[in-house]
Amino acid sequence: SMHVAWSALAGALLAVAIGRRWARPLAVVHPAAMAFAVVVTGNHYVLDVIGGLIVLGLAVAVTTATRRVGAPALPVLRRTAGGGVSRRRVPTSPIP
């Protein structure tokens, strides 16, 4: 279930972005509540929940691996003062 995978990702990112101790349980409570909701309402089986978390884990692993290899820079479009668009390359490596 991508419902649970998205909730796990959102909960983890929210906990990191807030940076407070009280926010850390959100990384667990939010996806656990979503997993409970989708199984109890009959929208997904428990195996769907596990599959979604596996897909999330694989996506994070692939993304991390490609960033370490030095993936090419991504083009970023920015508006200029004159109303035009300029293209600038932004590296994909994580900020130190």
Short mmCIF file of C-alpha atoms in Angstrom, two decimals:
data_model
loop_
_atom_site.label_atom_id
_atom_site.label_comp_id
_atom_site.label_asym_id
_atom_site.label_seq_id
_atom_site.Cartn_x
_atom_site.Cartn_y
_atom_site.Cartn_z
CA SER A 1 0.00 0.00 0.00
CA MET A 2 1.51 3.26 -1.08
CA HIS A 3 -0.81 4.89 1.45
CA VAL A 4 1.41 3.51 4.20
CA ALA A 5 4.67 4.11 2.31
CA TRP A 6 3.75 7.76 1.72
CA SER A 7 2.74 8.12 5.38
CA ALA A 8 6.06 6.62 6.49
CA LEU A 9 8.00 8.98 4.25
CA ALA A 10 5.95 12.00 5.30
CA GLY A 11 6.19 11.12 8.99
CA ALA A 12 9.96 10.67 8.85
CA LEU A 13 10.53 13.87 6.89
CA LEU A 14 8.21 15.82 9.17
CA ALA A 15 10.00 14.54 12.27
CA VAL A 16 13.37 15.52 10.77
CA ALA A 17 12.12 18.92 9.59
CA ILE A 18 10.62 19.80 12.97
CA GLY A 19 13.69 18.53 14.80
CA ARG A 20 12.02 18.28 18.21
CA ARG A 21 11.90 15.17 20.37
CA TRP A 22 8.10 15.24 20.50
CA ALA A 23 7.95 15.09 16.69
CA ARG A 24 9.86 11.81 16.39
CA PRO A 25 6.89 9.60 17.31
CA LEU A 26 5.09 11.02 14.26
CA ALA A 27 7.44 8.95 12.11
CA VAL A 28 5.90 5.84 13.69
CA VAL A 29 2.39 6.83 14.71
CA HIS A 30 1.27 8.30 11.39
CA PRO A 31 2.16 5.27 9.21
CA ALA A 32 0.93 2.85 11.88
CA ALA A 33 -2.43 4.64 11.99
CA MET A 34 -2.61 4.60 8.18
CA ALA A 35 -1.79 0.87 8.10
CA PHE A 36 -4.50 0.22 10.68
CA ALA A 37 -7.02 2.31 8.72
CA VAL A 38 -6.41 0.72 5.32
CA VAL A 39 -6.54 -2.83 6.71
CA VAL A 40 -9.55 -2.34 8.99
CA THR A 41 -11.59 -0.59 6.30
CA GLY A 42 -10.87 -3.43 3.90
CA ASN A 43 -9.02 -1.33 1.35
CA HIS A 44 -5.81 -3.38 1.61
CA TYR A 45 -4.47 -6.62 3.04
CA VAL A 46 -1.60 -6.68 5.55
CA LEU A 47 0.63 -7.99 2.77
CA ASP A 48 -0.15 -4.83 0.77
CA VAL A 49 1.12 -2.73 3.67
CA ILE A 50 4.33 -4.76 3.87
CA GLY A 51 4.77 -4.53 0.09
CA GLY A 52 4.41 -0.74 0.19
CA LEU A 53 7.09 -0.47 2.86
CA ILE A 54 9.39 -2.73 0.83
CA VAL A 55 8.88 -0.53 -2.25
CA LEU A 56 9.65 2.55 -0.13
CA GLY A 57 12.83 0.91 1.18
CA LEU A 58 13.95 0.02 -2.34
CA ALA A 59 13.25 3.55 -3.57
CA VAL A 60 15.27 5.07 -0.74
CA ALA A 61 18.13 2.60 -1.37
CA VAL A 62 18.24 3.33 -5.10
CA THR A 63 18.05 7.08 -4.54
CA THR A 64 20.83 6.96 -1.97
CA ALA A 65 23.02 4.80 -4.19
CA THR A 66 22.64 7.04 -7.22
CA ARG A 67 23.41 10.15 -5.19
CA ARG A 68 26.63 8.62 -3.92
CA VAL A 69 27.69 7.66 -7.42
CA GLY A 70 27.37 11.30 -8.41
CA ALA A 71 24.23 11.54 -10.48
CA PRO A 72 24.27 14.32 -13.07
CA ALA A 73 23.13 17.78 -12.07
CA LEU A 74 19.47 18.62 -12.46
CA PRO A 75 18.45 21.63 -14.53
CA VAL A 76 16.61 24.30 -12.56
CA LEU A 77 14.59 26.99 -14.30
CA ARG A 78 14.62 30.41 -12.68
CA ARG A 79 12.85 33.61 -13.62
CA THR A 80 15.15 36.51 -14.46
CA ALA A 81 14.49 40.13 -13.53
CA GLY A 82 13.40 40.83 -17.12
CA GLY A 83 10.75 38.10 -17.03
CA GLY A 84 12.80 35.54 -18.98
CA VAL A 85 13.87 32.11 -17.85
CA SER A 86 17.46 31.09 -17.14
CA ARG A 87 18.67 27.53 -16.80
CA ARG A 88 21.19 26.63 -14.13
CA ARG A 89 22.63 23.24 -13.18
CA VAL A 90 22.19 22.19 -9.55
CA PRO A 91 24.20 19.27 -8.18
CA THR A 92 22.18 16.37 -6.76
CA SER A 93 24.59 15.58 -3.95
CA PRO A 94 23.24 16.05 -0.44
CA ILE A 95 24.03 19.27 1.39
CA PRO A 96 26.90 18.70 3.85
#
